[in-house]
Structures are given as structure tokens and as C-alpha cells.
Amino acid sequence: MIDLRSDTVTRPTSAMRRAMAEAEVGDDVYGEDPTVNRLERRAAEIMGKEAAVLVPTGTMGNTIAVKLHTGHGQEVICEARSHVFNYELAMMAWFSGCLARPISSPDGILQWDQIRREIRPLGPHWAPTGLIEIEDTHNMAGGAVYPLEVIRQISDGAHELGVKVHMDGARVFNAAEALGISVREIVKPVDTVMFCLSKALGAPVGSMLAGTGEAIAQGRLYRKRLGGGMRQAGVLAAAGLIALEEHPKLLRRDHENARFLATALARIPGIGIDAPAVQTNIVIFDVSGTGLTPSEFSARLKQRDVLINGINAHQMRIVTHYDVDRAGCQQALEMIEQVAAGAVAGARA
Ligand SMILES: *Cc1c(COP(=O)(O)O)cnc(C)c1O
């Protein structure tokens, strides 16, 4: 099977499995797991923040961040297709008592001008704005990357109004690779950042939330409340350290594979794609021109040992990662061509 459904499907490398087997561990709820402590220190250093905490999932990291920055009855400004709004089971409402204030942006990137108009002052009618959330790279906008200047404008503007900014940086290392700068520079203006070790960086489990020492100390308490206080988590952190130190350099190849696929998909009759917009490891394309729905398309690909999912009524999403090399991408492409050609011919007949 060539699995391009997500970069979460990456399996731990043999180096990771060895490190996991040999990891020095302790009880992390007591703060005594040396490997977790090392991972948290390194993550904080790499992000240029005072502290970081290991959480089991990105959803928990975002949930804790929303809770840290808001009070009940506030609004969280986010992009309309954002993960925090659409794919986290309404956790901002469930756990933090907040309402999302989604703003649509065709390319997934919010501009300060759009945000400023939606910031609610204290008053007799409005829920006050508690937090601005930005997603970099933007998953459902095809891995779009925030320009550094836009992050600075949003953060400066928000901070002037006393509003905090959280970055859902599940794939912020992909953004850094695309911009050719350090993640530290990208996240410098924001108050907290969550990133995933478990996506293209390849760790089996784990995300990190980084911010001020005070925020992260409080965040540990919310993590415990959410059931995220893990014990000998050093076995996970050992793989996480390899993901963090060694795997950012692998992302370049993922991006080249994504561009290769995007360029080739643009030549297939019936497939719609904005190939030049592909900046990182996510390729979103429209199959409606073939006459097939994404789920039909997906089922036909599966019969050909290729896994790619639909994301809505007309689009599908490929996510490249280190477990599928160029030859695998080439083969997936051939199967997509076959399915598309068969469908287009069938529709004509
Ligand atoms: C994957 C992802 C998350 C976190 O997902 P989990 O499955 O909870 O780890 C958060 N934000 C974005 C943009 C993601 O792609």
C-alpha cells in the first residue's frame, strides 16, 4: 500500500525504535523522566521560548493553549478551515467555554486587517476576543505558509490590543523548510506554539506546546486535567528527540515530492489543481472534472494499492512523508492517471 492519506501514518524508524527501547525513564508526573525533560528543554530551545511541555496530541496542545489565553464566554478568532475550529470536536467550547469567530481566507492566510475588524471590544452585546489563532502551515488550505511579515503584523496588532496569539504549528517545521529560515524566527512573535512530532517529523506519538515558563507551568495542570499526565513517557520522548533533531532535514524531500505530484496532476484531464500554490507537503486537488466523487475516486485508488482520501464533496488531499519515496509517488501518480482516464472515458461512453 502506498499511503498518502496523511503524514501521521509515518512509522518510527529503526533508530527511533532502538532509542525507545534504550530510553532512560522516570515518572514524568513527578517531573522525573530524564528523557522527557531533555525533549522539553530542546523543544523550548529550538522554539526560542522559555519552556515547553510534551502532550500526547496536537489537539490537547491547542486545547491547553486556548484555555491558557482565554476566559469563559470569550471568542477565538481563527481561519474558517482551521483545525482548531473544524477537527477538534469543539474543544474550545467544551473545555474553555469559548466561541470560534472564524474568518474565511481563500488562501488560508489571515491578514491583520481582516482580524482587526473582528476584534470585539467590551460592550453590552459582544463576546470579547480572547485569542487569535493562526495555523502554519495551513492544513486544509493545502499546506499554505504564513509570510513572516504577516505573523509579525498580526502579533504586533494583537499585542497592542492586549490579545494573545497562539500558533497551531502542527507543521511549522514544514513552514521553516519552505521559507528557508529557522522555526525560532517564525514563532518569535507569537505567545504560544504547538507543533507535532507525530506528523512529517515521524515520531509515533507526541506534540509540544511552547511558551513562557509561567504559561507552560499552568499548561501542565491543564494537561493533567485532560488526562495527559503520562508516567514513563521517556519511551515516547526518545523517539520525539530523534524526530526533533534529525528529521526536519527530511522535509525538503517531502516538499519536492509534493511539487512533483502537483505539477504532474495539473496535466491529467479532469483534475483541477493550482500547482504553483503547493509550497510544502500537502497537495489538494479537485476530481469533479472526472465525474467521480472523492469517495469513488478513493475506492478505485484503494483497489490499486494507493490510499488517498477526499476532504469534501469535490477535493482530495495528498500528504507526502518519508515513508513514500519518489518511486512511490510516481506509482501513485500512475494510478491516479488510470482512475481519472477510466472515469473520463466511462463518462463519454
Ligand atoms: C494534525 C493536526 C493537529 C493535531 O492533531 P492530533 O491528531 O490531535 O495530534 C492540529 N492542527 C493541525 C493543523 C493538524 O494538521
Short mmCIF file of C-alpha atoms and ligand atoms in Angstrom, two decimals, residues 57-59 62 83 88 135 139 168 170-171 194 196 199, ligand 1:
data_model
loop_
_atom_site.label_atom_id
_atom_site.label_comp_id
_atom_site.label_asym_id
_atom_site.label_seq_id
_atom_site.Cartn_x
_atom_site.Cartn_y
_atom_site.Cartn_z
CA THR A 57 -1.69 15.01 20.77
CA GLY A 58 -1.81 18.27 18.91
CA THR A 59 -5.46 18.60 19.83
CA ASN A 62 -4.20 23.50 21.13
CA HIS A 83 -8.03 22.57 12.52
CA GLU A 88 -11.07 19.19 17.39
CA GLU A 135 -2.35 27.80 11.56
CA ASN A 139 -3.60 22.07 6.53
CA ASP A 168 -1.16 25.90 15.60
CA ALA A 170 1.41 21.26 13.75
CA ARG A 171 3.62 21.54 10.64
CA MET A 194 2.02 23.89 19.34
CA CYS A 196 3.52 17.90 16.20
CA LYS A 199 3.37 14.22 11.61
C1 LIG B 1 -2.76 17.12 12.96
C2 LIG B 1 -3.07 18.48 13.31
C3 LIG B 1 -3.30 18.85 14.64
C4 LIG B 1 -3.27 17.89 15.80
O1 LIG B 1 -3.84 16.68 15.57
P1 LIG B 1 -3.77 15.46 16.61
O2 LIG B 1 -4.27 14.35 15.78
O3 LIG B 1 -4.64 15.81 17.74
O4 LIG B 1 -2.33 15.29 17.03
C5 LIG B 1 -3.53 20.18 14.90
N1 LIG B 1 -3.53 21.08 13.93
C6 LIG B 1 -3.29 20.78 12.64
C7 LIG B 1 -3.27 21.85 11.62
C8 LIG B 1 -3.07 19.46 12.28
O5 LIG B 1 -2.86 19.14 10.99
#
